PDB file of C-alpha atoms in Angstrom:
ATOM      1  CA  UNK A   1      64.012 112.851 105.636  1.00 56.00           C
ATOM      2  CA  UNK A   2      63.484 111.995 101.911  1.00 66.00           C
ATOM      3  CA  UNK A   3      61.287 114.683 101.264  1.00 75.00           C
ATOM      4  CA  UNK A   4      61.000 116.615 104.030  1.00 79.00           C
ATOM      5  CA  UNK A   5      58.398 119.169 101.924  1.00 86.00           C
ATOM      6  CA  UNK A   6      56.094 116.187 101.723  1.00 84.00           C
ATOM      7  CA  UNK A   7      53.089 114.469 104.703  1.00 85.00           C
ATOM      8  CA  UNK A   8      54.616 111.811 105.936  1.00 80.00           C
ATOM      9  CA  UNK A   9      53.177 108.222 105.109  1.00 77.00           C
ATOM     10  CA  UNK A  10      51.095 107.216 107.510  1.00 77.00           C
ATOM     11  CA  UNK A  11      51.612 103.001 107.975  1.00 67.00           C
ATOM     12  CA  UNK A  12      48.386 100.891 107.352  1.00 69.00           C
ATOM     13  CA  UNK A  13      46.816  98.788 110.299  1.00 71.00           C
ATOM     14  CA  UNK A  14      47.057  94.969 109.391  1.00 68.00           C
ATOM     15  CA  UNK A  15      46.291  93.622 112.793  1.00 70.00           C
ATOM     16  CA  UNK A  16      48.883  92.437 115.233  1.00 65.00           C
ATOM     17  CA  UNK A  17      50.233  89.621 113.016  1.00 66.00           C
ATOM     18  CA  UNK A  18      51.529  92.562 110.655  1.00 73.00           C
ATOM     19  CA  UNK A  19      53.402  95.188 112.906  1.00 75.00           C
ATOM     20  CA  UNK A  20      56.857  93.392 112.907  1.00 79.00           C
ATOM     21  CA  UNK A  21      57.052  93.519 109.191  1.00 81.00           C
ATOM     22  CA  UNK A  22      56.037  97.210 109.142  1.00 81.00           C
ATOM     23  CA  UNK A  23      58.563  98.176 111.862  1.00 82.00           C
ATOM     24  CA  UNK A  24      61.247  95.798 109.458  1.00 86.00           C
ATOM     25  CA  UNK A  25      59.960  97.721 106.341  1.00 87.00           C
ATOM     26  CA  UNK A  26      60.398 101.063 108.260  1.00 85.00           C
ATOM     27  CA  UNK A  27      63.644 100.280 109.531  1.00 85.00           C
ATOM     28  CA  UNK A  28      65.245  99.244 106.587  1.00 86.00           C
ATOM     29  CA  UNK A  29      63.995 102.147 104.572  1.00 86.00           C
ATOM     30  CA  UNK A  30      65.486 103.883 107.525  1.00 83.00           C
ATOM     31  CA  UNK A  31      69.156 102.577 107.401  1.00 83.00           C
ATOM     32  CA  UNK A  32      69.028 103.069 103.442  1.00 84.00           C
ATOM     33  CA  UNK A  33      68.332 106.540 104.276  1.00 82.00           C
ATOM     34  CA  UNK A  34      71.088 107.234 107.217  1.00 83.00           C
ATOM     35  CA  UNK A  35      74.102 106.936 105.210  1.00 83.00           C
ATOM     36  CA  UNK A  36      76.601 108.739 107.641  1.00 85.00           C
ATOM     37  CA  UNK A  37      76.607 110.157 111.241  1.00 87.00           C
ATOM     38  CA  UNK A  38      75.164 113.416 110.429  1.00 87.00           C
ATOM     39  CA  UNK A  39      71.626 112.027 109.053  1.00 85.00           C
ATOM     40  CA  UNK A  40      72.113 109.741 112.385  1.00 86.00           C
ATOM     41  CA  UNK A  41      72.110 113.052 114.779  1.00 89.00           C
ATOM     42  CA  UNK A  42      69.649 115.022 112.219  1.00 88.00           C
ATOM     43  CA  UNK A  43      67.048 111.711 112.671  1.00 85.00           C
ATOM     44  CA  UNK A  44      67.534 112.013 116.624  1.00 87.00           C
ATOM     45  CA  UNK A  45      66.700 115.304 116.804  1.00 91.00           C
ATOM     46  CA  UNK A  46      63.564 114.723 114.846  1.00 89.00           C
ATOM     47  CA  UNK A  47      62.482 111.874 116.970  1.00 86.00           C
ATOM     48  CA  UNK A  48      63.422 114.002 120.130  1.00 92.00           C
ATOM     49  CA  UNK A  49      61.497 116.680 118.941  1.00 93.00           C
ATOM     50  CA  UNK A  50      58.510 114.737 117.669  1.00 92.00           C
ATOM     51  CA  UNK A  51      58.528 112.896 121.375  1.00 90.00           C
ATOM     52  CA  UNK A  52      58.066 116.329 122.899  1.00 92.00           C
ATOM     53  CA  UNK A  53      55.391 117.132 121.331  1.00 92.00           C
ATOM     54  CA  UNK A  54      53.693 113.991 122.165  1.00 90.00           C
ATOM     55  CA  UNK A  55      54.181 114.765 125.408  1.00 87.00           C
ATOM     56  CA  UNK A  56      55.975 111.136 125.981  1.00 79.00           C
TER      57      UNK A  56
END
């Protein structure tokens, strides 16, 4: 949503021990990002979308 234009940044593997500060990393840059409702609806159509093309 920052820069749309640009690959998105793929999150390094650390092992197990690591993927609940990635997800806190994530969400924080996440809530610094969605400042009002619109970026809110915006990011849940993106995550809709990307969930049907995963096919999940």
């Amino acid at each position: 949503m920052e820069a749309p234009e640009a690959e998105p940044r793929v999150m390094p593997e650390a092992g197990m021990f690591a993927v609940a500060d990635q997800i806190t990393v994530a969400v924080h840059d996440l809530a610094l990002v969605l400042k009002d409702e619109g970026k809110v609806a915006e990011a849940v159509r993106l995550v809709e979308g990307a969930q049907k093309r995963a096919g999940v």
